[in-house]
Short mmCIF file of C-alpha atoms in Angstrom, two decimals:
data_model
loop_
_atom_site.label_atom_id
_atom_site.label_comp_id
_atom_site.label_asym_id
_atom_site.label_seq_id
_atom_site.Cartn_x
_atom_site.Cartn_y
_atom_site.Cartn_z
CA MET A 6 -19.46 -15.07 12.36
CA SER A 7 -20.50 -12.05 11.20
CA VAL A 8 -20.20 -8.97 12.67
CA PRO A 9 -23.26 -6.88 13.92
CA GLU A 10 -23.84 -3.29 12.31
CA THR A 11 -24.34 -0.68 14.51
CA GLU A 12 -25.01 2.93 13.60
CA VAL A 13 -22.31 4.22 11.46
CA THR A 14 -19.65 7.42 12.96
CA PRO A 15 -21.43 10.59 11.61
CA ARG A 16 -19.52 12.61 9.01
CA SER A 17 -19.60 16.13 8.42
CA GLU A 18 -20.77 17.46 4.69
CA LYS A 19 -18.91 15.18 2.39
CA PRO A 20 -17.94 16.35 -1.31
CA ALA A 21 -20.11 14.94 -4.32
CA LEU A 22 -17.29 12.94 -6.06
CA ASP A 23 -18.20 11.24 -9.18
CA PHE A 24 -17.71 7.11 -9.52
CA THR A 25 -19.54 7.10 -12.95
CA SER A 26 -17.69 8.93 -15.10
CA LYS A 27 -16.05 7.44 -18.44
CA SER A 28 -12.42 8.09 -19.26
CA TYR A 29 -10.30 6.43 -22.05
CA GLY A 30 -13.39 4.56 -23.27
CA MET A 31 -13.05 2.03 -20.62
CA SER A 32 -15.59 1.20 -17.84
CA SER A 33 -16.58 3.70 -15.32
CA TYR A 34 -15.29 3.06 -11.90
CA ALA A 35 -18.82 2.71 -10.94
CA GLU A 36 -19.47 -0.64 -13.09
CA LEU A 37 -16.64 -1.46 -11.77
CA LEU A 38 -17.96 -1.58 -8.45
CA CYS A 39 -21.34 -3.39 -9.74
CA MET A 40 -22.75 -0.39 -8.30
CA ASP A 41 -24.18 1.51 -11.89
CA ASP A 42 -27.88 2.58 -12.07
CA GLU A 43 -27.86 1.34 -8.32
CA ASP A 44 -29.71 3.99 -5.58
CA THR A 45 -26.83 3.75 -3.15
CA ALA A 46 -28.13 6.85 -1.52
CA ARG A 47 -29.68 4.66 0.99
CA TRP A 48 -26.70 2.23 1.27
CA LYS A 49 -25.38 1.88 4.78
CA TYR A 50 -22.23 3.70 4.24
CA GLN A 51 -21.13 6.14 2.07
CA PRO A 52 -17.37 8.01 1.09
CA GLY A 53 -16.11 9.37 4.09
CA ASP A 54 -17.46 6.59 6.59
CA VAL A 55 -15.87 4.68 9.18
CA VAL A 56 -17.17 1.54 8.96
CA MET A 57 -14.39 -1.11 11.21
CA GLU A 58 -11.91 0.59 14.38
CA GLU A 59 -9.99 -1.77 15.73
CA LEU A 60 -6.33 -2.99 17.70
CA PRO A 61 -4.35 -5.62 16.76
CA PHE A 62 -4.60 -9.10 18.23
CA ALA A 63 -0.68 -9.24 17.56
CA SER A 64 1.59 -6.81 15.85
CA VAL A 65 5.32 -6.20 15.17
CA ILE A 66 7.37 -3.57 13.74
CA SER A 67 9.09 -3.55 10.66
CA PRO A 68 12.88 -4.08 10.89
CA GLU A 69 13.21 -0.71 8.83
CA TYR A 70 11.38 0.92 11.52
CA ILE A 71 12.89 -0.94 14.46
CA GLY A 72 14.96 2.13 15.82
CA GLU A 73 12.54 4.78 14.54
CA ILE A 74 9.66 4.29 16.37
CA CYS A 75 8.29 2.81 19.83
CA HIS A 76 7.40 -1.08 20.38
CA SER A 77 4.36 0.06 22.49
CA CYS A 78 2.60 2.99 21.20
CA TYR A 79 4.55 3.70 17.60
CA ARG A 80 4.77 6.83 17.92
CA ARG A 81 7.98 8.04 16.12
CA GLU A 82 11.14 9.40 18.03
CA ALA A 83 11.58 12.96 18.36
CA LYS A 84 14.90 14.63 18.09
CA GLU A 85 14.15 16.01 22.03
CA ALA A 86 13.25 12.14 23.01
CA LYS A 87 15.25 9.86 22.15
CA LEU A 88 14.22 6.49 22.42
CA LYS A 89 15.00 3.76 25.44
CA ARG A 90 16.34 0.51 24.19
CA CYS A 91 15.24 -2.87 26.12
CA VAL A 92 17.78 -3.68 28.10
CA ARG A 93 17.07 -7.64 28.19
CA CYS A 94 16.98 -7.82 24.06
CA ARG A 95 18.51 -4.20 22.83
CA PHE A 96 16.07 -4.88 20.49
CA ALA A 97 12.35 -3.48 21.29
CA ARG A 98 12.81 0.73 21.51
CA TYR A 99 9.98 2.37 23.92
CA CYS A 100 9.26 6.37 24.73
CA GLY A 101 10.05 5.75 27.77
CA ASP A 102 8.86 3.82 31.28
CA THR A 103 4.80 3.22 30.52
CA CYS A 104 5.34 2.34 27.07
CA ALA A 105 7.96 -0.06 28.52
CA LYS A 106 5.30 -1.74 31.60
CA LYS A 107 2.50 -1.45 29.29
CA ALA A 108 4.08 -3.55 26.53
CA TRP A 109 5.85 -6.15 28.79
CA PRO A 110 3.20 -8.76 28.74
CA VAL A 111 3.24 -9.03 24.67
CA HIS A 112 7.23 -8.47 24.84
CA LYS A 113 8.31 -10.81 27.53
CA MET A 114 7.28 -13.57 25.14
CA GLU A 115 10.21 -13.14 22.96
CA CYS A 116 12.53 -10.80 25.15
CA THR A 117 14.80 -13.60 25.68
CA LEU A 118 14.27 -15.67 22.24
CA LEU A 119 15.70 -11.83 20.36
CA GLY A 120 18.83 -11.83 22.58
CA LYS A 121 19.42 -15.83 22.15
CA TYR A 122 18.78 -15.45 18.51
CA HIS A 123 20.85 -12.32 18.03
CA LYS A 124 24.04 -13.76 19.78
CA GLU A 125 23.50 -17.01 17.75
CA THR A 126 23.00 -15.31 14.15
CA GLY A 127 24.49 -11.69 14.29
CA PHE A 128 21.20 -10.40 13.46
CA PHE A 129 17.23 -10.35 14.49
CA PRO A 130 15.18 -12.44 12.82
CA ASP A 131 11.86 -10.99 10.66
CA ALA A 132 8.80 -9.35 11.06
CA LEU A 133 6.84 -12.55 9.84
CA ILE A 134 8.78 -14.74 12.65
CA ARG A 135 8.27 -12.88 14.89
CA LEU A 136 4.80 -12.41 14.55
CA VAL A 137 4.62 -15.99 14.17
CA ASN A 138 5.96 -16.62 17.47
CA LEU A 139 3.79 -13.80 18.96
CA ILE A 140 0.35 -15.63 18.01
CA MET A 141 2.31 -19.25 18.70
CA ASN A 142 3.09 -18.40 22.74
CA LYS A 143 -1.19 -16.78 22.68
CA ALA A 144 -2.44 -20.18 22.06
CA TRP A 145 -0.80 -21.84 24.00
CA MET A 146 -2.43 -19.78 26.68
CA GLY A 147 -5.30 -19.83 24.92
CA GLN A 148 -5.72 -15.95 24.84
CA MET A 149 -7.51 -16.66 21.08
CA THR A 150 -9.97 -13.37 20.91
CA MET A 151 -9.69 -9.62 22.15
CA PRO A 152 -11.52 -7.74 24.91
CA PRO A 153 -14.64 -6.15 23.32
CA GLU A 154 -13.83 -2.54 23.68
CA SER A 155 -10.44 -3.31 21.00
CA CYS A 156 -12.86 -3.22 17.84
CA THR A 157 -15.62 -1.06 16.91
CA PRO A 158 -18.44 -2.50 15.90
CA ALA A 159 -17.34 -5.22 18.10
CA THR A 160 -16.15 -8.69 17.00
CA ASP A 161 -16.70 -12.17 18.11
CA ARG A 162 -14.48 -13.16 16.05
CA GLY A 163 -11.15 -15.09 17.55
CA PHE A 164 -7.84 -16.72 16.03
CA ASP A 165 -9.71 -20.00 15.24
CA ASN A 166 -11.94 -18.02 12.86
CA LEU A 167 -9.66 -17.10 10.44
CA CYS A 168 -9.47 -18.63 7.30
CA SER A 169 -6.36 -20.54 6.96
CA HIS A 170 -5.98 -22.12 3.37
CA THR A 171 -4.49 -24.59 4.80
CA ASN A 172 -5.23 -27.75 1.84
CA GLU A 173 -3.55 -25.04 -0.60
CA ILE A 174 -0.75 -24.23 1.32
CA ASP A 175 -0.01 -28.07 1.61
CA GLU A 176 0.28 -28.33 -2.04
CA GLU A 177 2.62 -25.55 -2.32
CA LEU A 178 4.32 -25.61 1.01
CA GLU A 179 5.67 -28.99 -0.01
CA LYS A 180 7.79 -27.08 -3.16
CA SER A 181 8.22 -23.77 -1.25
CA GLU A 182 12.01 -23.10 -0.40
CA LYS A 183 10.15 -20.29 1.55
CA PHE A 184 8.29 -21.95 3.69
CA LYS A 185 10.83 -24.26 4.78
CA GLN A 186 13.27 -21.07 5.36
CA ASN A 187 10.61 -20.16 7.45
CA MET A 188 10.13 -23.32 9.41
CA HIS A 189 14.13 -23.39 10.00
CA GLU A 190 14.15 -19.99 11.42
CA ILE A 191 10.40 -20.48 13.59
CA LYS A 192 12.78 -23.20 14.94
CA ARG A 193 16.33 -21.75 15.53
CA PHE A 194 14.33 -18.71 16.81
CA MET A 195 11.35 -20.63 19.03
CA GLY A 196 13.79 -23.43 19.73
CA LYS A 197 13.04 -27.10 18.95
CA GLU A 198 12.35 -27.87 22.07
CA THR A 199 8.96 -25.90 22.72
CA LEU A 200 7.95 -26.47 18.80
CA LEU A 201 7.94 -30.45 19.94
CA GLU A 202 5.83 -29.44 23.04
CA LEU A 203 2.99 -27.31 20.90
CA GLY A 204 3.26 -29.76 18.54
CA GLY A 205 3.83 -29.69 14.46
CA ASP A 206 0.33 -29.99 13.28
CA ILE A 207 -0.22 -26.35 15.81
CA VAL A 208 2.67 -24.81 14.64
CA ALA A 209 1.76 -25.49 10.55
CA GLU A 210 -1.64 -24.01 11.57
CA VAL A 211 -1.29 -21.42 13.51
CA TYR A 212 1.41 -20.30 10.18
CA SER A 213 -1.10 -20.55 7.89
CA ARG A 214 -2.90 -18.50 9.75
CA VAL A 215 -0.72 -15.91 10.20
CA VAL A 216 0.63 -15.33 6.42
CA THR A 217 -3.19 -15.70 5.07
CA ASN A 218 -4.17 -13.01 7.14
CA THR A 219 -1.02 -10.79 8.13
CA ILE A 220 -1.94 -6.83 7.03
CA SER A 221 0.20 -4.30 7.07
CA ILE A 222 -0.09 -1.05 9.46
CA PRO A 223 0.35 2.30 7.19
CA ASP A 224 0.87 5.37 9.06
CA ARG A 225 -1.42 8.31 7.41
CA GLY A 226 1.77 8.78 4.55
CA GLY A 227 1.60 4.89 3.83
CA ASN A 228 4.68 3.91 5.25
CA ILE A 229 4.49 0.55 6.07
CA LEU A 230 5.19 0.37 10.14
CA GLY A 231 4.70 -3.04 11.04
CA ILE A 232 2.84 -6.63 10.84
CA GLY A 233 -0.72 -7.08 12.86
CA ILE A 234 -3.42 -9.58 12.55
CA TYR A 235 -7.17 -7.74 12.79
CA LEU A 236 -9.59 -10.36 13.80
CA GLY A 237 -12.61 -7.91 12.98
CA ILE A 238 -10.56 -6.82 10.12
CA SER A 239 -10.13 -10.24 8.81
CA GLN A 240 -13.08 -10.89 7.49
CA PHE A 241 -13.34 -8.20 4.89
CA ASP A 242 -12.41 -9.79 1.35
CA HIS A 243 -9.76 -8.62 -0.76
CA SER A 244 -10.85 -6.51 -4.26
CA CYS A 245 -9.09 -5.53 -7.09
CA VAL A 246 -11.59 -3.01 -7.05
CA PRO A 247 -11.67 -1.89 -3.07
CA ASN A 248 -15.16 -0.06 -1.36
CA ALA A 249 -12.80 1.01 1.33
CA LEU A 250 -9.39 1.33 2.43
CA TYR A 251 -7.61 0.67 5.97
CA ILE A 252 -5.51 3.30 7.57
CA ALA A 253 -3.96 4.14 10.69
CA ARG A 254 -5.46 7.76 10.73
CA SER A 255 -4.05 9.14 14.61
CA SER A 256 -2.40 6.22 16.43
CA PRO A 257 -0.95 3.39 15.16
CA PRO A 258 -1.28 0.05 15.41
CA GLN A 259 -5.13 0.78 15.94
CA LEU A 260 -6.43 0.85 12.12
CA GLN A 261 -9.81 2.48 10.54
CA ILE A 262 -11.88 0.69 7.64
CA ILE A 263 -13.18 3.94 5.63
CA ALA A 264 -15.49 3.54 3.31
CA THR A 265 -14.34 5.20 -0.36
CA ALA A 266 -17.67 4.46 -2.46
CA PRO A 267 -21.27 3.94 -0.91
CA ILE A 268 -21.69 0.38 0.12
CA GLU A 269 -25.02 -1.45 0.90
CA SER A 270 -23.70 -3.41 3.82
CA LEU A 271 -21.36 -4.88 5.96
CA ASP A 272 -20.60 -8.13 4.49
CA LYS A 273 -20.09 -5.66 0.59
CA VAL A 274 -16.88 -4.26 2.47
CA ARG A 275 -13.76 -4.93 0.15
CA ILE A 276 -10.37 -3.94 0.53
CA ALA A 277 -6.91 -4.67 -1.52
CA TYR A 278 -4.31 -6.86 0.12
CA ILE A 279 -2.25 -5.59 -2.33
CA ASP A 280 -1.50 -3.15 -5.04
CA PRO A 281 -4.43 -2.90 -7.13
CA LEU A 282 -3.01 -1.10 -10.35
CA LYS A 283 -0.64 -3.61 -10.94
CA PRO A 284 -1.54 -5.79 -14.07
CA THR A 285 -3.24 -8.84 -13.66
CA GLN A 286 -1.05 -11.74 -14.13
CA LEU A 287 1.10 -10.13 -11.96
CA ARG A 288 -1.65 -9.36 -9.11
CA ARG A 289 -3.06 -12.60 -9.62
CA ALA A 290 0.26 -13.86 -8.97
CA GLU A 291 1.02 -12.16 -5.58
CA LEU A 292 -2.21 -13.52 -4.82
CA LYS A 293 -1.57 -16.65 -4.92
CA GLU A 294 1.56 -16.25 -3.12
CA SER A 295 1.09 -14.67 0.12
CA TYR A 296 -2.88 -15.52 0.53
CA TYR A 297 -3.41 -18.43 -1.42
CA PHE A 298 -6.52 -17.12 -3.43
CA SER A 299 -7.54 -16.33 -6.98
CA CYS A 300 -9.15 -13.46 -7.26
CA SER A 301 -12.09 -13.07 -9.51
CA CYS A 302 -13.42 -9.55 -9.34
CA SER A 303 -14.50 -7.31 -12.12
CA ARG A 304 -11.06 -5.61 -12.84
CA CYS A 305 -9.97 -8.98 -13.13
CA HIS A 306 -11.67 -9.86 -15.80
CA SER A 307 -11.40 -6.62 -17.67
CA ILE A 308 -9.48 -7.38 -20.29
CA GLU A 309 -9.05 -3.34 -21.52
CA ARG A 310 -8.28 -2.33 -17.76
CA ASP A 311 -5.12 -4.81 -17.90
CA GLY A 312 -4.36 -4.13 -21.21
CA MET A 313 -4.34 -0.02 -20.12
CA ALA A 314 -1.19 -1.19 -17.53
CA ARG A 315 0.73 -2.60 -20.37
CA SER A 316 -0.47 0.29 -22.55
CA LEU A 317 1.95 1.98 -25.72
CA LYS A 318 1.74 5.38 -26.44
CA CYS A 319 0.34 5.73 -30.16
CA PRO A 320 3.28 6.24 -32.73
CA GLY A 321 1.05 8.36 -34.52
CA LYS A 322 2.16 11.84 -34.90
CA ASN A 323 0.57 14.56 -32.49
CA CYS A 324 -2.24 11.70 -31.41
CA GLY A 325 -1.89 11.06 -27.95
CA GLY A 326 -4.07 7.95 -27.75
CA PHE A 327 -2.68 4.55 -26.84
CA ILE A 328 -2.26 0.83 -27.65
CA LEU A 329 -3.64 -1.75 -25.35
CA LEU A 330 -1.48 -4.53 -24.92
CA GLY A 331 -3.26 -8.11 -23.71
CA LYS A 332 -1.05 -10.74 -21.34
CA ASP A 333 0.60 -11.93 -24.48
CA TRP A 334 2.11 -8.37 -24.66
CA LEU A 335 0.22 -8.27 -28.07
CA PRO A 336 -1.86 -5.25 -29.17
CA LEU A 337 -6.13 -6.08 -28.36
CA GLY A 338 -6.84 -3.14 -31.02
CA PRO A 339 -6.23 0.00 -32.61
CA CYS A 340 -5.78 3.28 -31.05
CA GLU A 341 -8.95 4.60 -29.44
CA VAL A 342 -8.06 7.52 -30.67
CA CYS A 343 -6.97 7.74 -34.46
CA LEU A 344 -7.87 4.12 -35.10
CA TYR A 345 -3.79 3.34 -35.79
CA ARG A 346 -2.68 -0.68 -36.04
CA MET A 347 0.27 -1.55 -34.49
CA ASP A 348 1.63 -4.76 -36.37
CA GLN A 349 2.80 -7.67 -34.50
CA THR A 350 5.95 -7.36 -36.20
CA ASP A 351 6.65 -3.57 -35.21
CA GLU A 352 9.77 -2.52 -33.70
CA ARG A 353 7.98 -0.27 -31.21
CA LEU A 354 5.50 -3.84 -29.84
CA LYS A 355 8.80 -5.35 -28.91
CA ASP A 356 10.69 -2.58 -28.02
CA GLY A 357 7.79 -1.40 -25.16
CA LYS A 358 7.73 -4.90 -24.44
CA ASP A 359 11.51 -5.43 -23.39
CA LEU A 360 11.29 -1.65 -21.82
CA MET A 361 8.36 -2.44 -19.48
CA LEU A 362 10.62 -6.00 -18.54
CA THR A 363 13.87 -4.26 -17.58
CA ILE A 364 11.61 -1.77 -15.90
CA GLN A 365 9.68 -4.67 -13.51
CA GLN A 366 13.70 -6.56 -13.43
CA PHE A 367 15.62 -2.93 -12.63
CA LEU A 368 12.65 -2.13 -9.69
CA SER A 369 12.62 -5.70 -8.36
CA GLU A 370 16.37 -5.62 -7.81
CA ASN A 371 17.17 -2.21 -6.25
CA HIS A 372 13.83 -1.71 -4.80
CA THR A 373 14.97 -0.71 -1.16
CA THR A 374 18.41 1.80 -2.71
CA LEU A 375 15.33 3.60 -4.87
CA ASP A 376 12.96 4.40 -1.96
CA PHE A 377 13.38 8.30 -1.72
CA SER A 378 10.79 8.57 0.82
CA GLU A 379 10.53 11.88 2.69
CA SER A 380 11.15 9.39 6.23
CA LYS A 381 14.38 8.31 4.16
CA LYS A 382 17.69 10.15 5.07
CA LYS A 383 19.11 11.41 1.50
CA PRO A 384 22.19 9.21 1.02
CA GLU A 385 25.31 10.77 1.40
CA GLN A 386 27.09 9.62 -1.66
CA PRO A 387 24.27 8.09 -3.96
CA ASP A 388 24.81 4.91 -6.50
CA GLU A 389 25.46 7.50 -9.75
CA GLN A 390 25.07 4.19 -12.08
CA LEU A 391 22.26 3.47 -10.51
CA ILE A 392 20.96 7.30 -10.85
CA LEU A 393 21.98 7.15 -14.32
CA SER A 394 19.74 3.91 -15.09
CA LEU A 395 17.22 5.24 -13.62
CA LEU A 396 16.70 8.43 -15.63
CA ALA A 397 17.86 6.74 -19.22
CA LEU A 398 14.47 4.20 -17.98
CA GLY A 399 12.67 7.37 -17.16
CA GLN A 400 13.14 8.99 -20.89
CA GLU A 401 11.89 5.81 -22.64
CA ALA A 402 9.04 5.26 -20.49
CA ASP A 403 8.22 8.92 -21.54
CA ASP A 404 9.26 7.94 -25.36
CA TYR A 405 7.61 4.44 -25.13
CA LEU A 406 4.56 4.17 -22.29
CA PHE A 407 1.32 5.79 -22.18
CA ARG A 408 0.82 7.87 -19.10
CA LEU A 409 -1.27 5.32 -17.05
CA ASN A 410 1.37 2.49 -18.05
CA TYR A 411 1.62 0.74 -14.55
CA TYR A 412 5.29 0.24 -15.73
CA ARG A 413 5.54 4.13 -16.64
CA LEU A 414 3.62 4.72 -13.45
CA ALA A 415 6.46 2.61 -11.07
CA ILE A 416 8.95 4.31 -12.38
CA SER A 417 7.85 7.98 -12.39
CA THR A 418 7.11 7.08 -8.58
CA CYS A 419 10.70 6.85 -8.26
CA LEU A 420 11.40 9.80 -10.47
CA VAL A 421 9.09 12.14 -8.15
CA GLY A 422 10.99 10.76 -4.65
CA TYR A 423 14.41 11.32 -6.63
CA TYR A 424 13.95 14.95 -7.57
CA SER A 425 12.43 15.53 -4.04
CA LEU A 426 15.19 14.52 -1.52
CA MET A 427 17.89 14.13 -4.31
CA GLN A 428 18.00 17.41 -6.19
CA ASP A 429 15.24 19.31 -5.51
CA ASP A 430 13.86 19.79 -8.78
CA PRO A 431 10.16 21.27 -9.16
CA ARG A 432 10.44 22.20 -12.71
CA LYS A 433 11.29 18.41 -13.42
CA LYS A 434 8.99 17.02 -10.58
CA ALA A 435 5.95 18.58 -11.52
CA PRO A 436 4.84 16.74 -14.90
CA PHE A 437 5.56 12.95 -13.28
CA LEU A 438 3.47 14.42 -10.62
CA THR A 439 0.61 14.97 -12.71
CA ASP A 440 0.89 11.82 -14.61
CA LEU A 441 0.41 10.02 -10.77
CA ILE A 442 -2.83 11.90 -10.41
CA ASP A 443 -3.90 10.19 -13.68
CA SER A 444 -2.58 6.35 -12.92
CA TYR A 445 -4.70 6.75 -9.71
CA ARG A 446 -7.98 8.25 -10.27
CA PHE A 447 -7.82 5.77 -13.17
CA GLY A 448 -6.75 2.94 -10.82
CA LEU A 449 -8.77 3.49 -7.76
CA GLY A 450 -11.30 5.51 -8.17
CA PRO A 451 -12.03 9.48 -7.07
CA ILE A 452 -10.73 8.78 -3.91
CA SER A 453 -7.30 7.56 -2.50
CA VAL A 454 -4.72 8.46 -0.27
CA PRO A 455 -2.27 8.10 -3.24
CA ALA A 456 -4.12 10.53 -5.06
CA LEU A 457 -4.15 12.56 -2.18
CA GLN A 458 -0.38 12.60 -1.63
CA ALA A 459 0.34 13.53 -4.88
CA CYS A 460 -2.65 16.13 -5.60
CA ILE A 461 -0.80 18.01 -2.47
CA ALA A 462 3.02 17.46 -4.19
CA VAL A 463 1.26 19.20 -7.13
CA SER A 464 0.13 22.36 -5.53
CA GLN A 465 2.84 22.56 -3.21
CA THR A 466 5.85 22.40 -6.54
CA HIS A 467 3.74 25.05 -8.26
CA VAL A 468 3.18 27.27 -5.67
CA ARG A 469 7.37 27.12 -6.19
CA LEU A 470 6.80 27.83 -9.29
CA ARG A 471 4.66 30.34 -8.92
CA ASN A 472 2.37 29.27 -11.26
CA TRP A 473 -0.50 30.35 -8.59
CA LYS A 474 -4.50 29.67 -10.67
CA VAL A 475 -2.82 25.72 -11.26
CA ALA A 476 -1.51 25.32 -7.56
CA GLU A 477 -5.11 26.62 -6.13
CA GLU A 478 -6.90 24.06 -8.26
CA TYR A 479 -4.65 20.68 -7.37
CA ALA A 480 -5.07 21.75 -3.51
CA GLU A 481 -9.22 22.33 -3.67
CA GLN A 482 -8.79 18.68 -5.14
CA ALA A 483 -6.84 17.51 -2.44
CA ARG A 484 -9.28 19.39 0.17
CA ASP A 485 -12.50 17.21 -1.39
CA ILE A 486 -10.19 13.90 -1.02
CA ALA A 487 -9.32 14.54 2.23
CA SER A 488 -12.48 15.59 3.50
CA CYS A 489 -13.74 12.25 2.61
CA VAL A 490 -11.16 10.80 4.33
CA PHE A 491 -9.52 12.28 6.76
CA SER A 492 -10.95 14.27 10.34
CA PRO A 493 -10.54 18.30 10.24
CA ASP A 494 -7.51 18.39 12.17
CA ASP A 495 -5.47 16.12 10.47
CA ALA A 496 -2.45 17.89 9.37
CA TYR A 497 -3.23 16.82 5.29
CA PHE A 498 -5.33 20.08 5.78
CA SER A 499 -3.13 22.39 7.25
CA ASP A 500 -0.84 21.87 4.14
CA ILE A 501 -3.63 21.60 1.70
CA GLU A 502 -4.60 25.39 3.85
CA GLU A 503 -0.77 26.57 3.99
CA VAL A 504 -0.80 26.32 -0.11
CA LEU A 505 -4.84 28.81 -0.37
CA SER A 506 -3.69 31.08 1.12
CA HIS A 507 -0.67 31.35 -0.94
CA CYS A 508 -2.60 31.24 -3.57
CA LYS A 509 -5.35 34.26 -2.20
CA ILE A 510 -2.34 36.51 -1.42
CA GLN A 511 -0.02 36.11 -4.62
CA HIS A 512 -1.18 37.78 -8.60
CA THR A 513 2.06 37.18 -10.33
CA ASN A 514 1.60 35.31 -13.66
CA PRO A 515 1.44 31.62 -13.64
CA VAL A 516 4.83 30.01 -15.02
CA ILE A 517 4.08 28.27 -18.96
CA PHE A 518 5.49 24.63 -19.16
#
C-alpha cells in the first residue's frame, strides 16, 4: 500500500548547496543520485522538507541508555530531577508518575517478565528480545495498526504490510547461531507455555518482520537511544546513496524523514539503513545479515567509489594523490595526480592492506571502550595500552592511507573523541576533524548530520586556537547545513552563532599550523 501524498511542510529560505561538483576525478553526488541533468526545481521535495513525521508502532530503549532517559518520553535525566525506577521490575525509568501512567499500557506487557527474567539470569534481555515481545503481545491483542494522527502524512500501513523476507530468512536461520540464541532468549523471556499458545509460525513471522524493519532511534546528536518499528517510514527503501535522512529533531521517539536532496515523489525517497561510507563488501554483508537483501544502488556498482574506501596515499614525493584499491586489495590504476603506478609486489601495498585489516579488527574488538562521545563519562583509569595502540594506528593511517579511506576515517573518529574527552587537545584534534568533514562530504553529499557536527566542532576548536578566519568559515558552512535539517530554534544554531559572535569581536592574527 502506498502512502497518500500531502502538502509538504513550508520551508524558509534554504542555502543553495552544490550536488553536482566533481571531486577526485569521480562522479558527483548528483550523478550517484541519478538526478544529474534533471530539472529538479519542480520535484515534490527539496532539501530541508519534512517528508514524514511518525511515532513508533513499538519501541524500546537501548541497553546503554536504560538508566539515562525516561522510557516514556525519552527525555534525559536531569541533575535536579532524577528518574524514578518502576517498583515492580526495577528496570524501567520515568520522569514521574505522569510518564509512568502513560507508559503502563505498553510496559505492563513486559513488566512482570522483566523481573522474572532478571531473577533467573542476573541480567535483563537485550533490546531486540524486548521489541519482539511487545509486538507479539500487540499481535495477540489484534493491535496491528496505529492511530491516523501518529503519522504525517497519514498511513494505512499495518504491521502485516511490513516486508518479512521470510523465505530468505528461513534459509539463513537453519545455520544461524544468532537466530538460535535469540529464539532461546525469547522463549526464556516470554515463557515456553506462552509461545506454544501463540504458535511457532506466528513467532517466526513476527521475528522476521521485526529484524528486517527495525529502525534505530537517534537523538539530534546521532546517539542511538533505542530501536523501534515505524509503519509509515518502513515503506522507504534503503540506498547507499540516500536522498533523505531520519532523525529525532525535537521529541524522540518521534522520527522525521528530512529530504537532503531534491526528490521527485514519495516513492523515490531513499534512506540509509547502514553506514554508506563502508566499503561495498562490508555494506552488502551487513545488509544481508541484518535485512536479508542485496543492494544494487549506484554506489554499490561504482568501482571507483568502492576503491576510494580502501585508497592509499600515493608514495610520490609531494604528490598528495591516491591509489585506489579494488576488493581484491590490488591497485585499480595509477595515481590520479602524478600517474604513479604501484606494483603488485610493492611492500607499501601489503603494509597498507595489513593496516586496514588491523584497524578493522582493533575497532571491532574495542568499539565499546573506544566510545569517546560527549555523552559518555571520562574513564577514571583509561586503558593505557589501548590508547597507545590507538595512537600508533592513527600515525600509521596518516602515513599510509588517503584521507578519504574508510579505515582512516574510522580511526580518526576515535582520535577526535580521544583528544576531546581524554586529553582536551584542540591543536591535535583540529586536523583529524578537517579530514572527517572531507570524508562526510565525499561520501554523504553536501547535507549530513555528521558533516554538520564536524563543521561546528572545527569552528569551536579554532576559536580556542584563536584562528578566527578558519573558525568563521566552518561556522558558516555549519549554518548552511543546519538550515536544511533543523529548525531555527535548535541548539545547533546557538552553538554556531556563539562561534560567529566570537569571530566578529576578535581581531588577532590567525594561528598557523
